[in-house]
């Protein structure tokens, strides 16, 4: 039987938060592999041949993704028309059943059973649901029912001409609608509450390390933690409280990563404290404050080229240009003014003291010194 | 954080011992701090105040103080050395005092973070009233000593005018203003039923004999009593070290007057009772040597203040929003009128008392000490993070980053 799949990323107004700096959450690595990768891999394993992805976003380079995956970028206005067109295309090319799934949550699905259920019931439309009955955006549609499919797509998977047969799944879905959901899913996976397995070797209880990762002997990895393939954790860095460092990332010396995810190809600078955040693509998303900050300073947060060749070339060019650039910078540099003392903004009396007591202070001094940093206390402090 | 507090400390009765005690008491409350008080030696052996780690390693008027303190601090290896200073803390003899005032600079040279809380400036002291001869010589020595004190990592003064002086006249860049504080963590609301019931107690408190003199006050009091017979004058405090026998001589002169009482030295535990029953506190000074600790104690107990019109006190009152009535300095009639008007007007007395108490609530000792600790903490962090800042300039492709980091940031380890 020819079973194919259409995976949808975005497409609904409420899907506006399902991305991180323009990369869909389903495309971001989670413990070594993206959800899209995990879903397609499972589909391939269970006999679903051809898969099309229709997304509002561009494809993020992922070598692990199957090469026969067809990626279509569709803007929001054309999204569902495009889906309908792909469905028709699959139908014309001999598909008998099409699995349609919107990647706004993660759930382990036994596709063989789902398809079998659909066939056994002689159903025109089957929809998966959680054990408690809450419906998922996962359907099996017979290609002979194009009009039914068209109706569903035009109503963004929310209304149907015929009531679908409900297929109960063995486990609940894990929503993936915000960056916080993405981080929660990582923590739930560490706790064994999902079927997501970290892609790597468990070097000690709760610590997984993927092939090619390099961890300095002075770095501390506190379980649960995951270090992705070719990631690098340098001296005196600390990875703790369920933190995830994805492939090809680098955590520079002395940096503490606490309850955070560092996305692939990110380079986190030295001596930083990354906490309760998702970091990547030169952005930091703080989960508690729900604030996304773009970091322009490359010494704090940078992104390496996604291609290995580009990375090597980039390093070579940097090496070749380092001396000339340093000399040029030295020629241009005016004497840098080092602040003699802490700025008045820090020294100022707290608001509880009278306003008059602080009025005398010079306004011009109320700026932070460019070299000022703040840090948290740890351990024996 | 390890802090060494260099101060006169009870049971010593030298200048700033009470303020030093309250700083130490507040620091002692922070479980993250380790405090050692480097205090002055006592004339006779006495038991130390309970709960404090006190090392008595310097003495008044001794030239060896710099070496002895340096040795004590080397042994303790603190993160911060905090000096609680007057110009006369280390001695009355100019050479001994100057040697003592050079200690903060020496500590900084030895690699310790040094902070000085300076309670007065020589520039603002009326040397005539302080009983000093050779004014020019003292001024020059004071100028040099101030310059040397400014070599500390940071200096706090208790009046904004002092900060301006240090910045404009001495070019100090590391000078901060911090309020004196009220020496208490949680002041209690004044009990107004204890005041003027039936006597109106006029309180004068301090170390008497130099620029704090009692003649003017007693002269005024006679006029006050003529208008308000139930007024009583309570003179509290002992002699200034430079004026031994002064209080006793005044007490002897007015022994027959039952309306005037002399308490002598007031121990810490007797202060609340003294202030709670006072209707007004008078500061009959001829000049000032900085922010007034006595005025802050009056605020703590919600007592209205009458004070000589001295620019430092006027500025202190405005900055800290204290309720102070000023009389013309040296004018007994004006002082008498001021006292009579105030204690004769119950609603004004109460209003001033509440204003002072409200000011006290804004500058409790924990708030003041928190400001100091915050700045020490920031300096410590800044110092530890400086190498990181330099390290970040090394390009990412440079090999052996971990080895470079470990060599460049030896202080990083304690942060983990």
Tab-separated table of C-alpha atoms in Angstrom, chain A:
chain	number	residue	atom	x	y	z
A	1	UNK	CA	0.000	0.000	0.000
A	2	UNK	CA	1.298	3.446	-0.908
A	3	UNK	CA	1.171	5.599	2.209
A	4	UNK	CA	2.693	9.057	2.123
A	5	UNK	CA	2.820	11.938	4.576
A	6	UNK	CA	2.422	15.674	4.637
A	7	UNK	CA	3.977	17.437	7.606
A	8	UNK	CA	2.812	20.976	8.305
A	9	UNK	CA	4.829	23.632	10.113
A	10	UNK	CA	2.873	26.779	10.918
A	11	UNK	CA	-0.282	27.582	8.985
A	12	UNK	CA	-2.438	28.860	11.815
A	13	UNK	CA	-2.635	32.237	13.519
A	14	UNK	CA	-1.775	30.661	16.847
A	15	UNK	CA	1.364	29.145	15.295
A	16	UNK	CA	3.117	32.520	15.362
A	17	UNK	CA	5.172	31.469	18.392
A	18	UNK	CA	6.247	28.101	16.992
A	19	UNK	CA	9.676	29.285	15.971
A	20	UNK	CA	12.911	30.609	17.426
A	21	UNK	CA	14.386	33.493	15.443
A	22	UNK	CA	12.662	32.253	12.301
A	23	UNK	CA	13.635	28.605	12.651
A	24	UNK	CA	10.628	26.402	13.423
A	25	UNK	CA	10.822	24.691	16.792
A	26	UNK	CA	10.284	21.353	15.090
A	27	UNK	CA	13.517	21.959	13.146
A	28	UNK	CA	15.620	22.707	16.204
A	29	UNK	CA	17.757	19.950	17.605
A	30	UNK	CA	16.441	18.435	20.780
A	31	UNK	CA	18.893	16.075	22.468
A	32	UNK	CA	20.693	15.448	19.213
A	33	UNK	CA	17.947	15.367	16.611
A	34	UNK	CA	15.137	17.652	15.590
A	35	UNK	CA	11.537	16.600	16.065
A	36	UNK	CA	11.065	16.712	12.326
A	37	UNK	CA	13.968	14.339	11.977
A	38	UNK	CA	12.617	12.032	14.643
A	39	UNK	CA	9.128	12.002	13.108
A	40	UNK	CA	10.319	11.404	9.543
A	41	UNK	CA	12.733	8.727	10.694
A	42	UNK	CA	9.917	6.925	12.470
A	43	UNK	CA	7.633	7.274	9.467
A	44	UNK	CA	10.279	5.827	7.180
A	45	UNK	CA	10.816	2.962	9.602
A	46	UNK	CA	7.098	2.211	9.563
A	47	UNK	CA	6.677	2.142	5.832
A	48	UNK	CA	5.625	5.669	4.943
A	49	UNK	CA	7.462	6.299	1.719
A	50	UNK	CA	7.378	9.842	0.552
A	51	UNK	CA	7.150	12.789	2.902
A	52	UNK	CA	6.504	16.443	2.072
A	53	UNK	CA	7.022	19.271	4.522
A	54	UNK	CA	5.032	22.447	4.053
A	55	UNK	CA	6.383	25.245	6.150
A	56	UNK	CA	6.046	28.943	6.616
A	57	UNK	CA	9.768	29.059	7.260
A	58	UNK	CA	12.969	28.337	5.394
A	59	UNK	CA	14.641	25.014	5.883
A	60	UNK	CA	17.405	24.981	8.508
A	61	UNK	CA	20.412	22.933	7.319
A	62	UNK	CA	20.263	19.513	8.918
A	63	UNK	CA	22.477	16.780	7.560
A	64	UNK	CA	20.553	14.137	9.409
A	65	UNK	CA	17.342	14.869	7.549
A	66	UNK	CA	16.341	12.356	4.941
A	67	UNK	CA	17.341	13.428	1.432
A	68	UNK	CA	14.060	12.408	-0.146
A	69	UNK	CA	12.188	14.826	2.057
A	70	UNK	CA	10.478	17.480	-0.059
A	71	UNK	CA	10.413	20.922	1.495
A	72	UNK	CA	7.931	23.539	0.368
A	73	UNK	CA	7.921	27.024	1.748
A	74	UNK	CA	4.484	28.594	1.704
A	75	UNK	CA	3.451	31.942	3.038
A	76	UNK	CA	0.546	32.017	5.423
A	77	UNK	CA	-1.969	33.130	2.776
A	78	UNK	CA	-1.070	30.260	0.439
A	79	UNK	CA	-0.281	27.670	3.061
A	80	UNK	CA	-3.450	25.607	2.912
A	81	UNK	CA	-3.848	25.907	-0.860
A	82	UNK	CA	-0.336	24.591	-1.152
A	83	UNK	CA	-1.167	21.723	1.169
A	84	UNK	CA	-4.169	20.865	-0.934
A	85	UNK	CA	-2.048	20.957	-4.081
A	86	UNK	CA	0.566	18.633	-2.577
A	87	UNK	CA	-2.209	16.279	-1.442
A	88	UNK	CA	-3.607	16.187	-4.955
A	89	UNK	CA	-0.152	15.659	-6.376
A	90	UNK	CA	0.427	12.688	-4.069
A	91	UNK	CA	-2.998	11.287	-4.993
A	92	UNK	CA	-2.292	11.580	-8.693
A	93	UNK	CA	1.039	9.838	-8.223
A	94	UNK	CA	-0.555	6.743	-6.768
A	95	UNK	CA	-0.764	7.384	-3.024
A	96	UNK	CA	-3.689	5.587	-1.414
A	97	UNK	CA	-3.483	7.001	2.079
A	98	UNK	CA	-1.914	10.244	3.232
A	99	UNK	CA	-0.933	10.970	6.797
A	100	UNK	CA	-1.293	14.670	7.541
A	101	UNK	CA	0.369	15.948	10.667
A	102	UNK	CA	0.871	19.432	12.012
A	103	UNK	CA	4.148	19.591	13.953
A	104	UNK	CA	2.913	21.646	16.886
A	105	UNK	CA	3.456	18.911	19.411
A	106	UNK	CA	5.476	15.785	19.896
A	107	UNK	CA	3.992	12.384	20.457
A	108	UNK	CA	5.328	8.931	19.704
A	109	UNK	CA	2.946	7.445	17.133
A	110	UNK	CA	2.754	3.906	15.892
A	111	UNK	CA	1.951	4.749	12.259
A	112	UNK	CA	1.449	1.110	11.301
A	113	UNK	CA	-1.307	0.758	13.862
A	114	UNK	CA	-2.805	4.084	12.857
A	115	UNK	CA	-2.992	3.053	9.207
A	116	UNK	CA	-4.314	-0.382	10.147
A	117	UNK	CA	-7.018	1.242	12.271
A	118	UNK	CA	-8.023	3.408	9.325
A	119	UNK	CA	-8.246	0.412	7.016
A	120	UNK	CA	-10.079	-1.790	9.507
A	121	UNK	CA	-12.755	0.840	10.034
A	122	UNK	CA	-13.067	1.490	6.270
A	123	UNK	CA	-12.741	5.047	7.355
A	124	UNK	CA	-12.605	8.063	5.062
A	125	UNK	CA	-10.903	10.138	7.717
A	126	UNK	CA	-9.135	9.071	10.902
A	127	UNK	CA	-7.884	11.412	13.556
A	128	UNK	CA	-5.471	10.567	16.386
A	129	UNK	CA	-6.298	11.552	19.921
A	130	UNK	CA	-4.729	11.348	23.360
A	131	UNK	CA	-5.749	8.549	25.729
A	132	UNK	CA	-8.065	11.018	27.476
A	133	UNK	CA	-9.672	11.902	24.164
A	134	UNK	CA	-8.140	15.264	23.268
A	135	UNK	CA	-7.757	15.381	19.510
A	136	UNK	CA	-4.409	15.914	17.780
A	137	UNK	CA	-3.606	17.516	14.447
A	138	UNK	CA	-2.760	14.093	13.023
A	139	UNK	CA	-4.969	12.581	10.337
A	140	UNK	CA	-5.067	9.737	7.921
A	141	UNK	CA	-7.005	10.655	4.802
A	142	UNK	CA	-7.959	8.352	1.980
A	143	UNK	CA	-6.882	9.889	-1.307
A	144	UNK	CA	-10.171	8.802	-2.852
A	145	UNK	CA	-11.829	11.512	-0.751
A	146	UNK	CA	-10.220	14.578	-2.231
A	147	UNK	CA	-13.203	16.786	-1.537
A	148	UNK	CA	-13.158	15.830	2.128
A	149	UNK	CA	-9.436	16.616	2.207
A	150	UNK	CA	-9.934	19.934	0.447
A	151	UNK	CA	-12.608	20.897	2.974
A	152	UNK	CA	-10.342	20.034	5.879
A	153	UNK	CA	-7.402	22.005	4.456
A	154	UNK	CA	-9.557	25.035	3.703
A	155	UNK	CA	-10.685	24.973	7.336
A	156	UNK	CA	-7.136	24.637	8.667
A	157	UNK	CA	-7.780	21.118	10.045
A	158	UNK	CA	-10.480	22.436	12.340
A	159	UNK	CA	-13.742	21.484	10.600
A	160	UNK	CA	-14.749	18.323	8.742
A	161	UNK	CA	-17.471	17.257	6.307
A	162	UNK	CA	-17.646	13.861	7.950
A	163	UNK	CA	-16.827	13.109	11.525
A	164	UNK	CA	-13.414	11.416	11.719
A	165	UNK	CA	-12.907	8.101	13.464
A	166	UNK	CA	-10.773	8.707	16.546
A	167	UNK	CA	-7.611	6.650	17.019
A	168	UNK	CA	-6.427	6.696	20.651
A	169	UNK	CA	-2.667	6.966	21.096
A	170	UNK	CA	-0.746	5.290	23.872
A	171	UNK	CA	0.693	8.502	25.320
A	172	UNK	CA	-0.113	12.171	25.666
A	173	UNK	CA	1.241	14.778	23.316
A	174	UNK	CA	3.859	17.304	24.384
A	175	UNK	CA	2.948	20.666	22.978
A	176	UNK	CA	5.558	22.597	21.066
A	177	UNK	CA	4.045	25.993	20.601
A	178	UNK	CA	6.529	28.202	22.421
A	179	UNK	CA	10.231	28.243	23.175
A	180	UNK	CA	9.354	27.378	26.774
A	181	UNK	CA	7.551	24.242	25.502
A	182	UNK	CA	10.701	23.318	23.623
A	183	UNK	CA	12.769	23.576	26.793
A	184	UNK	CA	10.129	21.709	28.828
A	185	UNK	CA	10.224	18.888	26.310
A	186	UNK	CA	13.996	18.551	26.830
A	187	UNK	CA	13.551	18.351	30.596
A	188	UNK	CA	10.674	15.868	30.246
A	189	UNK	CA	12.879	13.730	28.010
A	190	UNK	CA	15.681	13.763	30.597
A	191	UNK	CA	13.126	12.631	33.146
A	192	UNK	CA	12.030	9.760	30.894
A	193	UNK	CA	8.536	11.173	30.415
A	194	UNK	CA	8.775	11.091	26.600
A	195	UNK	CA	9.999	8.561	24.123
A	196	UNK	CA	12.782	10.907	23.010
A	197	UNK	CA	16.159	9.320	23.548
A	198	UNK	CA	19.261	11.529	23.703
A	199	UNK	CA	21.421	10.795	20.653
A	200	UNK	CA	24.650	9.764	22.261
A	201	UNK	CA	26.358	7.580	24.785
A	202	UNK	CA	25.507	7.786	28.432
A	203	UNK	CA	28.959	8.292	29.946
A	204	UNK	CA	27.589	8.336	33.472
A	205	UNK	CA	24.063	8.313	34.869
A	206	UNK	CA	22.160	11.211	33.386
A	207	UNK	CA	24.989	12.543	31.201
A	208	UNK	CA	24.837	11.834	27.500
A	209	UNK	CA	27.641	12.724	25.131
A	210	UNK	CA	27.365	12.389	21.366
A	211	UNK	CA	30.285	11.239	19.180
A	212	UNK	CA	32.928	13.865	18.486
A	213	UNK	CA	32.101	16.009	21.521
A	214	UNK	CA	35.104	17.318	23.412
A	215	UNK	CA	34.874	18.129	27.090
A	216	UNK	CA	37.862	19.626	28.862
A	217	UNK	CA	38.946	17.775	31.972
A	218	UNK	CA	38.404	20.945	34.040
A	219	UNK	CA	34.813	21.349	32.845
A	220	UNK	CA	31.986	20.132	35.050
A	221	UNK	CA	28.982	18.366	33.624
A	222	UNK	CA	26.282	17.873	36.200
A	223	UNK	CA	23.526	15.359	35.406
A	224	UNK	CA	21.126	15.514	33.727
A	225	UNK	CA	22.919	17.041	30.767
A	226	UNK	CA	23.463	16.425	27.100
A	227	UNK	CA	26.486	17.349	24.991
A	228	UNK	CA	25.843	17.039	21.260
A	229	UNK	CA	28.058	15.817	18.463
A	230	UNK	CA	31.246	17.841	17.886
A	231	UNK	CA	30.261	20.207	20.655
A	232	UNK	CA	33.035	21.615	22.770
A	233	UNK	CA	33.026	22.424	26.458
A	234	UNK	CA	36.170	24.255	27.491
A	235	UNK	CA	38.019	24.549	30.792
A	236	UNK	CA	36.096	25.537	33.931
A	237	UNK	CA	32.792	25.652	32.121
A	238	UNK	CA	29.845	24.206	34.020
A	239	UNK	CA	26.869	22.514	32.365
A	240	UNK	CA	24.199	21.895	34.943
A	241	UNK	CA	20.512	21.444	35.815
A	242	UNK	CA	19.244	19.720	32.725
A	243	UNK	CA	21.202	21.795	30.247
A	244	UNK	CA	21.582	20.772	26.645
A	245	UNK	CA	24.506	21.729	24.431
A	246	UNK	CA	23.621	20.761	20.897
A	247	UNK	CA	25.922	19.694	18.052
A	248	UNK	CA	28.819	21.870	16.900
A	249	UNK	CA	28.295	24.325	19.754
A	250	UNK	CA	31.102	25.632	21.901
A	251	UNK	CA	30.925	26.690	25.508
A	252	UNK	CA	33.941	28.812	26.219
A	253	UNK	CA	36.035	28.765	29.360
A	254	UNK	CA	34.442	29.586	32.688
A	255	UNK	CA	30.896	29.856	31.389
A	256	UNK	CA	28.061	28.398	33.424
A	257	UNK	CA	25.091	26.968	31.521
A	258	UNK	CA	22.254	26.319	33.909
A	259	UNK	CA	18.850	24.913	32.955
A	260	UNK	CA	19.323	26.075	29.368
A	261	UNK	CA	19.553	24.838	25.827
A	262	UNK	CA	22.392	25.943	23.584
A	263	UNK	CA	21.282	25.418	20.001
A	264	UNK	CA	23.496	23.974	17.257
A	265	UNK	CA	26.459	25.984	15.928
A	266	UNK	CA	26.309	28.476	18.800
A	267	UNK	CA	29.486	29.771	20.368
A	268	UNK	CA	28.953	31.014	23.888
A	269	UNK	CA	31.741	33.326	25.094
A	270	UNK	CA	33.960	32.996	28.136
A	271	UNK	CA	32.979	33.765	31.715
A	272	UNK	CA	29.256	34.061	31.125
A	273	UNK	CA	26.313	32.850	33.114
A	274	UNK	CA	23.589	31.430	30.935
A	275	UNK	CA	20.543	30.524	32.951
A	276	UNK	CA	16.948	29.556	32.162
A	277	UNK	CA	17.410	30.379	28.512
A	278	UNK	CA	17.444	29.034	25.033
A	279	UNK	CA	20.521	30.342	23.254
A	280	UNK	CA	21.286	30.269	19.570
A	281	UNK	CA	21.396	32.173	16.299
A	282	UNK	CA	22.912	35.114	18.244
A	283	UNK	CA	19.776	35.345	20.333
A	284	UNK	CA	19.041	34.614	23.972
A	285	UNK	CA	15.492	33.816	24.944
A	286	UNK	CA	14.978	34.030	28.690
A	287	UNK	CA	12.286	31.573	29.672
A	288	UNK	CA	11.215	33.192	32.927
A	289	UNK	CA	11.081	36.734	31.622
A	290	UNK	CA	9.888	35.631	28.165
A	291	UNK	CA	12.280	38.071	26.553
A	292	UNK	CA	14.260	37.526	23.385
A	293	UNK	CA	17.494	39.515	23.193
A	294	UNK	CA	19.758	39.710	20.197
A	295	UNK	CA	23.439	39.739	21.143
A	296	UNK	CA	25.528	41.749	18.720
A	297	UNK	CA	28.859	41.204	20.492
A	298	UNK	CA	30.474	38.188	18.870
A	299	UNK	CA	32.728	37.646	21.857
A	300	UNK	CA	29.645	36.894	23.942
A	301	UNK	CA	27.536	34.894	21.536
A	302	UNK	CA	28.331	33.947	17.989
A	303	UNK	CA	27.179	31.457	15.438
A	304	UNK	CA	29.513	29.244	13.470
A	305	UNK	CA	28.813	28.529	9.792
A	306	UNK	CA	26.637	25.437	9.474
A	307	UNK	CA	28.839	23.911	6.816
A	308	UNK	CA	32.093	22.292	7.911
A	309	UNK	CA	33.876	23.645	4.840
A	310	UNK	CA	32.660	27.142	5.559
A	311	UNK	CA	33.795	26.825	9.168
A	312	UNK	CA	37.276	25.739	8.130
A	313	UNK	CA	37.523	28.499	5.529
A	314	UNK	CA	36.296	31.069	8.014
A	315	UNK	CA	38.942	30.069	10.547
A	316	UNK	CA	41.649	30.181	7.891
A	317	UNK	CA	40.612	33.636	6.749
A	318	UNK	CA	40.495	34.847	10.335
A	319	UNK	CA	43.964	33.449	10.941
A	320	UNK	CA	45.349	35.122	7.822
A	321	UNK	CA	43.752	38.468	8.602
A	322	UNK	CA	44.411	38.475	12.340
A	323	UNK	CA	47.774	40.230	12.306
A	324	UNK	CA	46.871	42.863	9.697
A	325	UNK	CA	43.593	43.560	11.508
A	326	UNK	CA	45.333	43.851	14.861
A	327	UNK	CA	47.921	46.219	13.433
A	328	UNK	CA	45.257	48.354	11.808
A	329	UNK	CA	43.261	48.442	15.002
A	330	UNK	CA	46.389	49.444	16.929
A	331	UNK	CA	47.048	52.313	14.541
A	332	UNK	CA	43.483	53.557	14.820
A	333	UNK	CA	43.027	53.091	18.532
A	334	UNK	CA	42.926	56.193	20.663
A	335	UNK	CA	43.922	55.825	24.288
A	336	UNK	CA	41.138	53.874	25.866
A	337	UNK	CA	39.768	55.564	28.940
A	338	UNK	CA	39.645	53.257	31.888
A	339	UNK	CA	37.088	54.379	34.443
A	340	UNK	CA	38.767	55.132	37.728
A	341	UNK	CA	35.822	54.105	39.780
A	342	UNK	CA	32.438	52.506	39.587
A	343	UNK	CA	29.809	54.682	37.957
A	344	UNK	CA	27.509	56.685	40.105
A	345	UNK	CA	24.467	54.734	38.976
A	346	UNK	CA	25.779	51.859	41.032
A	347	UNK	CA	27.014	53.903	43.921
A	348	UNK	CA	23.808	55.879	44.184
A	349	UNK	CA	21.671	55.628	47.248
A	350	UNK	CA	18.749	53.226	46.991
A	351	UNK	CA	15.356	54.714	46.181
A	352	UNK	CA	14.367	54.279	49.807
A	353	UNK	CA	16.745	57.090	50.665
A	354	UNK	CA	15.545	60.582	50.017
A	355	UNK	CA	15.642	61.899	46.494
A	356	UNK	CA	17.425	64.976	47.772
A	357	UNK	CA	20.300	62.868	48.974
A	358	UNK	CA	21.087	61.728	45.476
A	359	UNK	CA	20.296	64.889	43.584
A	360	UNK	CA	23.764	66.255	44.037
A	361	UNK	CA	25.291	63.468	42.014
A	362	UNK	CA	26.443	64.302	38.536
A	363	UNK	CA	24.077	63.055	35.904
A	364	UNK	CA	26.881	62.567	33.415
A	365	UNK	CA	28.371	59.860	35.616
A	366	UNK	CA	25.217	57.752	35.737
A	367	UNK	CA	26.244	55.289	33.082
A	368	UNK	CA	27.697	51.866	33.425
A	369	UNK	CA	31.334	51.549	32.569
A	370	UNK	CA	31.793	49.678	29.300
A	371	UNK	CA	33.826	47.005	31.042
A	372	UNK	CA	31.467	46.461	33.902
A	373	UNK	CA	29.993	43.017	34.265
A	374	UNK	CA	27.781	41.453	36.859
A	375	UNK	CA	27.988	37.891	38.026
A	376	UNK	CA	26.237	35.613	40.400
A	377	UNK	CA	27.703	33.912	43.398
A	378	UNK	CA	28.389	30.245	43.385
A	379	UNK	CA	29.513	27.536	45.671
A	380	UNK	CA	31.642	28.712	48.508
A	381	UNK	CA	30.620	32.360	48.274
